GROMACS .gro file of C-alpha atoms in nm:
model
  138
    1MET     CA    1  -3.226  -1.407  -1.175
    2ASP     CA    2  -3.058  -1.108  -1.011
    3ILE     CA    3  -2.686  -1.034  -1.035
    4LYS     CA    4  -2.594  -1.188  -0.700
    5ASP     CA    5  -2.778  -1.509  -0.792
    6LYS     CA    6  -2.605  -1.513  -1.132
    7VAL     CA    7  -2.264  -1.475  -0.966
    8ASP     CA    8  -2.346  -1.746  -0.710
    9SER     CA    9  -2.453  -1.977  -0.992
   10LEU     CA   10  -2.131  -1.917  -1.186
   11ILE     CA   11  -1.915  -1.977  -0.879
   12LYS     CA   12  -2.098  -2.300  -0.809
   13GLN     CA   13  -2.086  -2.414  -1.173
   14TYR     CA   14  -1.716  -2.343  -1.224
   15ASP     CA   15  -1.603  -2.397  -0.864
   16THR     CA   16  -1.413  -2.067  -0.858
   17ASN     CA   17  -1.461  -1.694  -0.830
   18ASN     CA   18  -1.156  -1.629  -1.050
   19PRO     CA   19  -1.286  -1.429  -1.348
   20PHE     CA   20  -1.002  -1.548  -1.574
   21LYS     CA   21  -1.087  -1.914  -1.510
   22ILE     CA   22  -1.460  -1.854  -1.556
   23ALA     CA   23  -1.399  -1.668  -1.884
   24GLU     CA   24  -1.178  -1.951  -2.010
   25ALA     CA   25  -1.439  -2.213  -1.915
   26MET     CA   26  -1.703  -2.010  -2.102
   27ASP     CA   27  -1.481  -1.982  -2.414
   28ILE     CA   28  -1.445  -1.608  -2.371
   29VAL     CA   29  -1.109  -1.490  -2.502
   30VAL     CA   30  -0.907  -1.275  -2.262
   31ARG     CA   31  -0.625  -1.067  -2.406
   32THR     CA   32  -0.379  -0.859  -2.207
   33ILE     CA   33  -0.241  -0.580  -2.421
   34PRO     CA   34  -0.105  -0.228  -2.371
   35LEU     CA   35  -0.403   0.009  -2.349
   36GLY     CA   36  -0.256   0.329  -2.208
   37LYS     CA   37  -0.495   0.476  -1.951
   38ILE     CA   38  -0.773   0.234  -2.042
   39LEU     CA   39  -0.820  -0.055  -1.799
   40GLY     CA   40  -1.017  -0.277  -2.036
   41PHE     CA   41  -1.316  -0.333  -2.258
   42HIS     CA   42  -1.535  -0.610  -2.397
   43THR     CA   43  -1.615  -0.676  -2.762
   44ARG     CA   44  -1.815  -0.936  -2.944
   45HIS     CA   45  -1.733  -1.014  -3.305
   46SER     CA   46  -1.875  -1.305  -3.506
   47ARG     CA   47  -2.017  -1.463  -3.191
   48VAL     CA   48  -1.678  -1.451  -3.017
   49SER     CA   49  -1.657  -1.258  -2.691
   50ILE     CA   50  -1.323  -1.095  -2.622
   51ILE     CA   51  -1.215  -0.922  -2.302
   52HIS     CA   52  -0.924  -0.683  -2.350
   53ILE     CA   53  -0.726  -0.595  -2.035
   54ASN     CA   54  -0.443  -0.347  -1.990
   55GLU     CA   55  -0.123  -0.545  -1.937
   56ASN     CA   56   0.026  -0.252  -1.745
   57ALA     CA   57  -0.245  -0.255  -1.476
   58SER     CA   58  -0.165  -0.417  -1.142
   59THR     CA   59  -0.261  -0.781  -1.093
   60GLU     CA   60  -0.553  -0.678  -0.872
   61GLN     CA   61  -0.674  -0.422  -1.126
   62GLN     CA   62  -0.653  -0.686  -1.399
   63ILE     CA   63  -0.861  -0.924  -1.188
   64PHE     CA   64  -1.127  -0.661  -1.119
   65THR     CA   65  -1.127  -0.543  -1.481
   66CYS     CA   66  -1.165  -0.901  -1.605
   67ALA     CA   67  -1.458  -0.950  -1.365
   68HIS     CA   68  -1.618  -0.621  -1.476
   69GLU     CA   69  -1.585  -0.709  -1.845
   70LEU     CA   70  -1.700  -1.066  -1.778
   71GLY     CA   71  -2.010  -0.906  -1.626
   72HIS     CA   72  -2.069  -0.727  -1.954
   73ALA     CA   73  -2.013  -1.048  -2.152
   74ILE     CA   74  -2.268  -1.236  -1.940
   75LEU     CA   75  -2.522  -0.964  -1.858
   76HIS     CA   76  -2.501  -0.765  -2.184
   77PRO     CA   77  -2.389  -1.019  -2.447
   78GLY     CA   78  -2.497  -0.819  -2.749
   79VAL     CA   79  -2.330  -0.495  -2.643
   80ASN     CA   80  -1.975  -0.384  -2.716
   81THR     CA   81  -1.883  -0.186  -2.408
   82PRO     CA   82  -1.697   0.142  -2.386
   83PHE     CA   83  -1.347   0.152  -2.247
   84LEU     CA   84  -1.328   0.103  -1.871
   85LYS     CA   85  -1.142   0.387  -1.708
   86PHE     CA   86  -1.127   0.479  -1.342
   87ASN     CA   87  -1.404   0.736  -1.388
   88THR     CA   88  -1.628   0.466  -1.541
   89TYR     CA   89  -1.675   0.333  -1.188
   90TYR     CA   90  -1.881   0.645  -1.115
   91SER     CA   91  -2.103   0.604  -1.421
   92THR     CA   92  -2.477   0.598  -1.367
   93SER     CA   93  -2.526   0.403  -1.690
   94LYS     CA   94  -2.732   0.093  -1.613
   95ILE     CA   95  -2.491  -0.146  -1.784
   96GLU     CA   96  -2.187   0.001  -1.606
   97VAL     CA   97  -2.358  -0.014  -1.267
   98GLU     CA   98  -2.455  -0.377  -1.335
   99ALA     CA   99  -2.101  -0.469  -1.447
  100ASN     CA  100  -1.955  -0.306  -1.134
  101THR     CA  101  -2.202  -0.494  -0.914
  102PHE     CA  102  -2.121  -0.821  -1.092
  103ALA     CA  103  -1.746  -0.767  -1.051
  104ILE     CA  104  -1.771  -0.679  -0.683
  105LYS     CA  105  -1.997  -0.974  -0.604
  106LEU     CA  106  -1.757  -1.206  -0.792
  107VAL     CA  107  -1.416  -1.076  -0.686
  108PHE     CA  108  -1.497  -1.008  -0.323
  109ARG     CA  109  -1.713  -1.315  -0.275
  110ASN     CA  110  -1.462  -1.477  -0.042
  111ASP     CA  111  -1.325  -1.154   0.106
  112MET     CA  112  -1.657  -1.010   0.221
  113SER     CA  113  -1.648  -1.215   0.539
  114THR     CA  114  -1.271  -1.217   0.599
  115SER     CA  115  -1.030  -0.967   0.740
  116ILE     CA  116  -0.992  -0.740   0.435
  117THR     CA  117  -1.137  -0.395   0.491
  118ILE     CA  118  -1.321  -0.190   0.231
  119LYS     CA  119  -1.037   0.060   0.235
  120GLU     CA  120  -0.779  -0.216   0.175
  121ALA     CA  121  -0.988  -0.364  -0.105
  122ALA     CA  122  -1.035  -0.024  -0.269
  123GLU     CA  123  -0.662   0.050  -0.257
  124SER     CA  124  -0.558  -0.295  -0.373
  125TYR     CA  125  -0.803  -0.329  -0.662
  126GLY     CA  126  -0.816   0.038  -0.761
  127VAL     CA  127  -1.189   0.063  -0.704
  128PRO     CA  128  -1.346   0.366  -0.533
  129GLU     CA  129  -1.449   0.298  -0.172
  130GLN     CA  130  -1.798   0.440  -0.235
  131ILE     CA  131  -1.866   0.178  -0.503
  132LEU     CA  132  -1.757  -0.104  -0.272
  133ILE     CA  133  -1.959   0.030   0.021
  134LYS     CA  134  -2.272   0.053  -0.193
  135ASN     CA  135  -2.235  -0.309  -0.303
  136PHE     CA  136  -2.118  -0.459   0.027
  137TYR     CA  137  -2.425  -0.330   0.203
  138ASP     CA  138  -2.682  -0.403  -0.068
   0.00000   0.00000   0.00000
C-alpha cells in the first residue's frame, strides 16, 4: 500500500484528516511542550508511541508537525526520529521524505481541491512551497 492509499484508508477509518484525532484514536500519545527551535519528534518507548510537538509553534505548524510525526509512527514504527526542524523538510532521507509526503497528503486532503493556493498553504503551515508543489503534482 503506498502512502496516499494509507492516508486515504486512515481518513476513511477514522472519518477525519485531523492528525491529532487520528493519533488519539490509535492510542498514540501527543504532548505539546516547549522545544525551542525544534518543531517536533516521535519516540517509541516500551511499545508506546509518543509525538512531541513544540507548544510555541503556530496552530498550523502544530497540525503539520503532528501529521509528519504521525507519518513516522505509522510508516516507521520501530524508528525514533530525529528532531523536525524547518531544514528537515529539505532532507533527502527516505523516512523524512515519506513523512513529509504522508503529512501533506493528510493535512491538505480537503484543501487540494479548494481555494487555498500552494503559496497560502506554505505560509500558513510553515512548509516550503517546493515540498508542497512536489507532492501536489505527484
